[in-house]
Amino acid sequence: MEARTKRSESFDPKVRTVGFAVNGEEDAVSPTPTSMPPSSPSPVIIPPKIQTAPTATTRQPPPQAQQVAAAVAPSAPPSSNAHKAAQLFAHLPRYNKDSVLSKVLSKTLQNVIREYSTPASKSLSRDLTPYLNPMIDFLIGCRPLNVGMGNAIRFLKLQIASIPANVPEVEAKAILVSQIEQFLQEKIVYAHEVIINHAISKIADGDVVLTHATSSVVQAILLRAHDLGRKFRVVVVDSGPKFEGRVLLKTLLQGGLSCSYTHINSLPYIMSEVTKVFLGAAAVLSNGTVVSRVGTAAVAMVAHSKKCPVMICCETCKFTERVQLDSFTSNELGDPEAVVKDLAQEGDGLAGWADIPGLSVLNLTYDAMPCKYITMIITEFGMVPPTSVPVILREYRKEPAL
């Protein structure tokens, strides 16, 4: 704590740092001086190729890319009061309500490649990557890419670089579109199915399965196990400010499952009757740490203290060689208004919080879950302990390390 205190005390409000790279990994970037006060929002920097007027030598992005840029561009900059951040977390990227959804990224890249045309006297393998970079940088300016999106972009760039210069443009574009589709099918669709088949073997009659917030793969596992006739009960633990568990609860009830719903403050009490814990993940780091929705680390810690197995369901496209020991060095700040909107009332200490000097509201998006609380990670390559993550990164990746 001494080191963190010193870092906080030496914070200079006139210096702003950025700590995210294209693949979602933290980058050491030199501090950039700015005259903005600490309560002002970070500006969205639009790459020159997008904001420069067309000239005889400047090619504009295709219509599909312009539509994506318009969709993710903020309609108006957030108010300065909405971005009052605690100094310890001032280096983290802040929320943006109009961010692009990761599930459409690959399809968008396919459309951009279809509409791309190679300039005269240039080859596709050398020109397409610089052509895509300003669009990717613009998306990062709106919101940092998660690990899965970063790995997908890195995969595409590697495929572009591997295309021989003598391949016709039409054929090269068809190859790239096909490879993106193959990446989607193998790394997401097929991986989901394999993970579901592995995970349902761990659910037995009479089990009480606990999960936190919502995860598409965990939801599919529970519904599939119920369809196979397994008799078990589900406990959905939820936490604010998003309360995503309500969406999962509604889906499970519609599927005919027996469910209980509780908030995270009653976790120690409810854990005494739980037999297994299934959680999703946003990323799995090479030291076995799992990054997931805020609150999951507390769930795993309580389950570990009760000697209840904790199983993480995650595709290997979310694996990264990055190492992280806490939730402070790399995270994302959520909308502070989401924390106080249902709490701030007249006469309350949070009423008009944005105008109160010295008061800031913190809304972290992710948790870093230490590997000592995790029993196993269920992937498309099988069920492995968290200490085996480096083996998967080394042995099962055909492309260079991401």
Tab-separated table of N, CA, C and O in Angstrom, residues 17 23 40 46-47 91 106 108 114 116 149 173 190 223 232 237 248 272 274 313 364 370 375 384:
chain	number	residue	atom	x	y	z
A	17	THR	N	-1.966	10.189	-18.885
A	17	THR	CA	-1.307	9.025	-19.455
A	17	THR	C	-2.318	8.117	-20.084
A	17	THR	O	-3.462	8.045	-19.659
A	23	ASN	N	-4.046	-4.416	-29.111
A	23	ASN	CA	-4.496	-5.743	-28.707
A	23	ASN	C	-5.025	-5.781	-27.284
A	23	ASN	O	-5.142	-6.839	-26.694
A	40	SER	N	-11.922	17.370	-16.408
A	40	SER	CA	-12.358	17.448	-17.805
A	40	SER	C	-12.260	16.106	-18.468
A	40	SER	O	-11.417	15.296	-18.134
A	46	ILE	N	-9.383	11.835	-33.320
A	46	ILE	CA	-9.725	11.217	-34.597
A	46	ILE	C	-8.482	11.185	-35.463
A	46	ILE	O	-7.831	12.211	-35.651
A	47	PRO	N	-8.101	10.017	-35.964
A	47	PRO	CA	-6.896	9.902	-36.785
A	47	PRO	C	-6.964	10.818	-37.992
A	47	PRO	O	-8.041	11.063	-38.540
A	91	HIS	N	-5.539	7.275	-14.599
A	91	HIS	CA	-4.857	6.779	-15.796
A	91	HIS	C	-5.719	5.815	-16.606
A	91	HIS	O	-5.359	5.442	-17.721
A	106	SER	N	-15.832	-8.354	-36.431
A	106	SER	CA	-15.335	-9.206	-37.512
A	106	SER	C	-16.172	-9.051	-38.772
A	106	SER	O	-15.637	-9.007	-39.890
A	108	THR	N	-17.815	-6.425	-39.652
A	108	THR	CA	-17.502	-5.112	-40.210
A	108	THR	C	-16.199	-5.150	-40.995
A	108	THR	O	-16.097	-4.573	-42.083
A	114	ARG	N	-14.206	-6.258	-48.440
A	114	ARG	CA	-14.928	-6.427	-49.710
A	114	ARG	C	-14.940	-5.138	-50.527
A	114	ARG	O	-14.871	-5.172	-51.755
A	116	TYR	N	-12.751	-2.680	-50.336
A	116	TYR	CA	-11.415	-2.119	-50.522
A	116	TYR	C	-10.933	-2.356	-51.952
A	116	TYR	O	-11.217	-3.389	-52.574
A	149	MET	N	-11.159	-8.893	-29.146
A	149	MET	CA	-11.141	-8.045	-30.333
A	149	MET	C	-9.715	-7.768	-30.778
A	149	MET	O	-9.411	-7.772	-31.977
A	173	LYS	N	-8.858	-10.883	-51.541
A	173	LYS	CA	-9.966	-10.422	-50.704
A	173	LYS	C	-10.872	-11.582	-50.304
A	173	LYS	O	-11.340	-11.668	-49.157
A	190	TYR	N	-17.654	-22.735	-32.670
A	190	TYR	CA	-17.243	-24.098	-32.330
A	190	TYR	C	-16.718	-24.172	-30.904
A	190	TYR	O	-17.005	-25.123	-30.168
A	223	LEU	N	-28.690	-24.021	-19.609
A	223	LEU	CA	-29.869	-24.414	-20.380
A	223	LEU	C	-29.683	-25.789	-21.007
A	223	LEU	O	-30.613	-26.612	-21.024
A	232	PHE	N	-31.036	-29.798	-11.110
A	232	PHE	CA	-30.178	-28.933	-10.303
A	232	PHE	C	-30.851	-27.573	-10.142
A	232	PHE	O	-31.817	-27.250	-10.832
A	237	VAL	N	-26.177	-14.617	-8.496
A	237	VAL	CA	-25.706	-13.534	-7.631
A	237	VAL	C	-25.496	-12.300	-8.498
A	237	VAL	O	-24.855	-12.367	-9.545
A	248	LEU	N	-30.005	-12.736	-17.101
A	248	LEU	CA	-29.769	-14.182	-17.042
A	248	LEU	C	-30.904	-14.881	-16.313
A	248	LEU	O	-31.379	-15.937	-16.744
A	272	SER	N	-22.939	-21.375	1.482
A	272	SER	CA	-22.904	-22.593	2.282
A	272	SER	C	-23.705	-23.723	1.643
A	272	SER	O	-23.468	-24.894	1.940
A	274	VAL	N	-24.062	-23.969	-1.827
A	274	VAL	CA	-23.640	-24.091	-3.231
A	274	VAL	C	-22.647	-25.246	-3.367
A	274	VAL	O	-21.777	-25.445	-2.508
A	313	CYS	N	-15.403	-20.475	-17.579
A	313	CYS	CA	-15.714	-20.903	-18.949
A	313	CYS	C	-15.274	-19.807	-19.908
A	313	CYS	O	-15.837	-18.704	-19.900
A	364	LEU	N	-15.643	0.913	-11.394
A	364	LEU	CA	-14.742	0.034	-12.136
A	364	LEU	C	-15.542	-1.031	-12.881
A	364	LEU	O	-16.555	-1.529	-12.380
A	370	PRO	N	-7.388	-13.674	-8.812
A	370	PRO	CA	-6.141	-14.445	-8.687
A	370	PRO	C	-6.367	-15.928	-8.975
A	370	PRO	O	-7.424	-16.487	-8.677
A	375	THR	N	-10.435	-23.208	-9.628
A	375	THR	CA	-10.212	-24.651	-9.668
A	375	THR	C	-9.782	-25.099	-11.053
A	375	THR	O	-8.803	-25.837	-11.204
A	384	VAL	N	-8.486	-27.296	-17.875
A	384	VAL	CA	-7.100	-27.173	-17.430
A	384	VAL	C	-7.039	-26.320	-16.173
A	384	VAL	O	-7.899	-25.457	-15.948
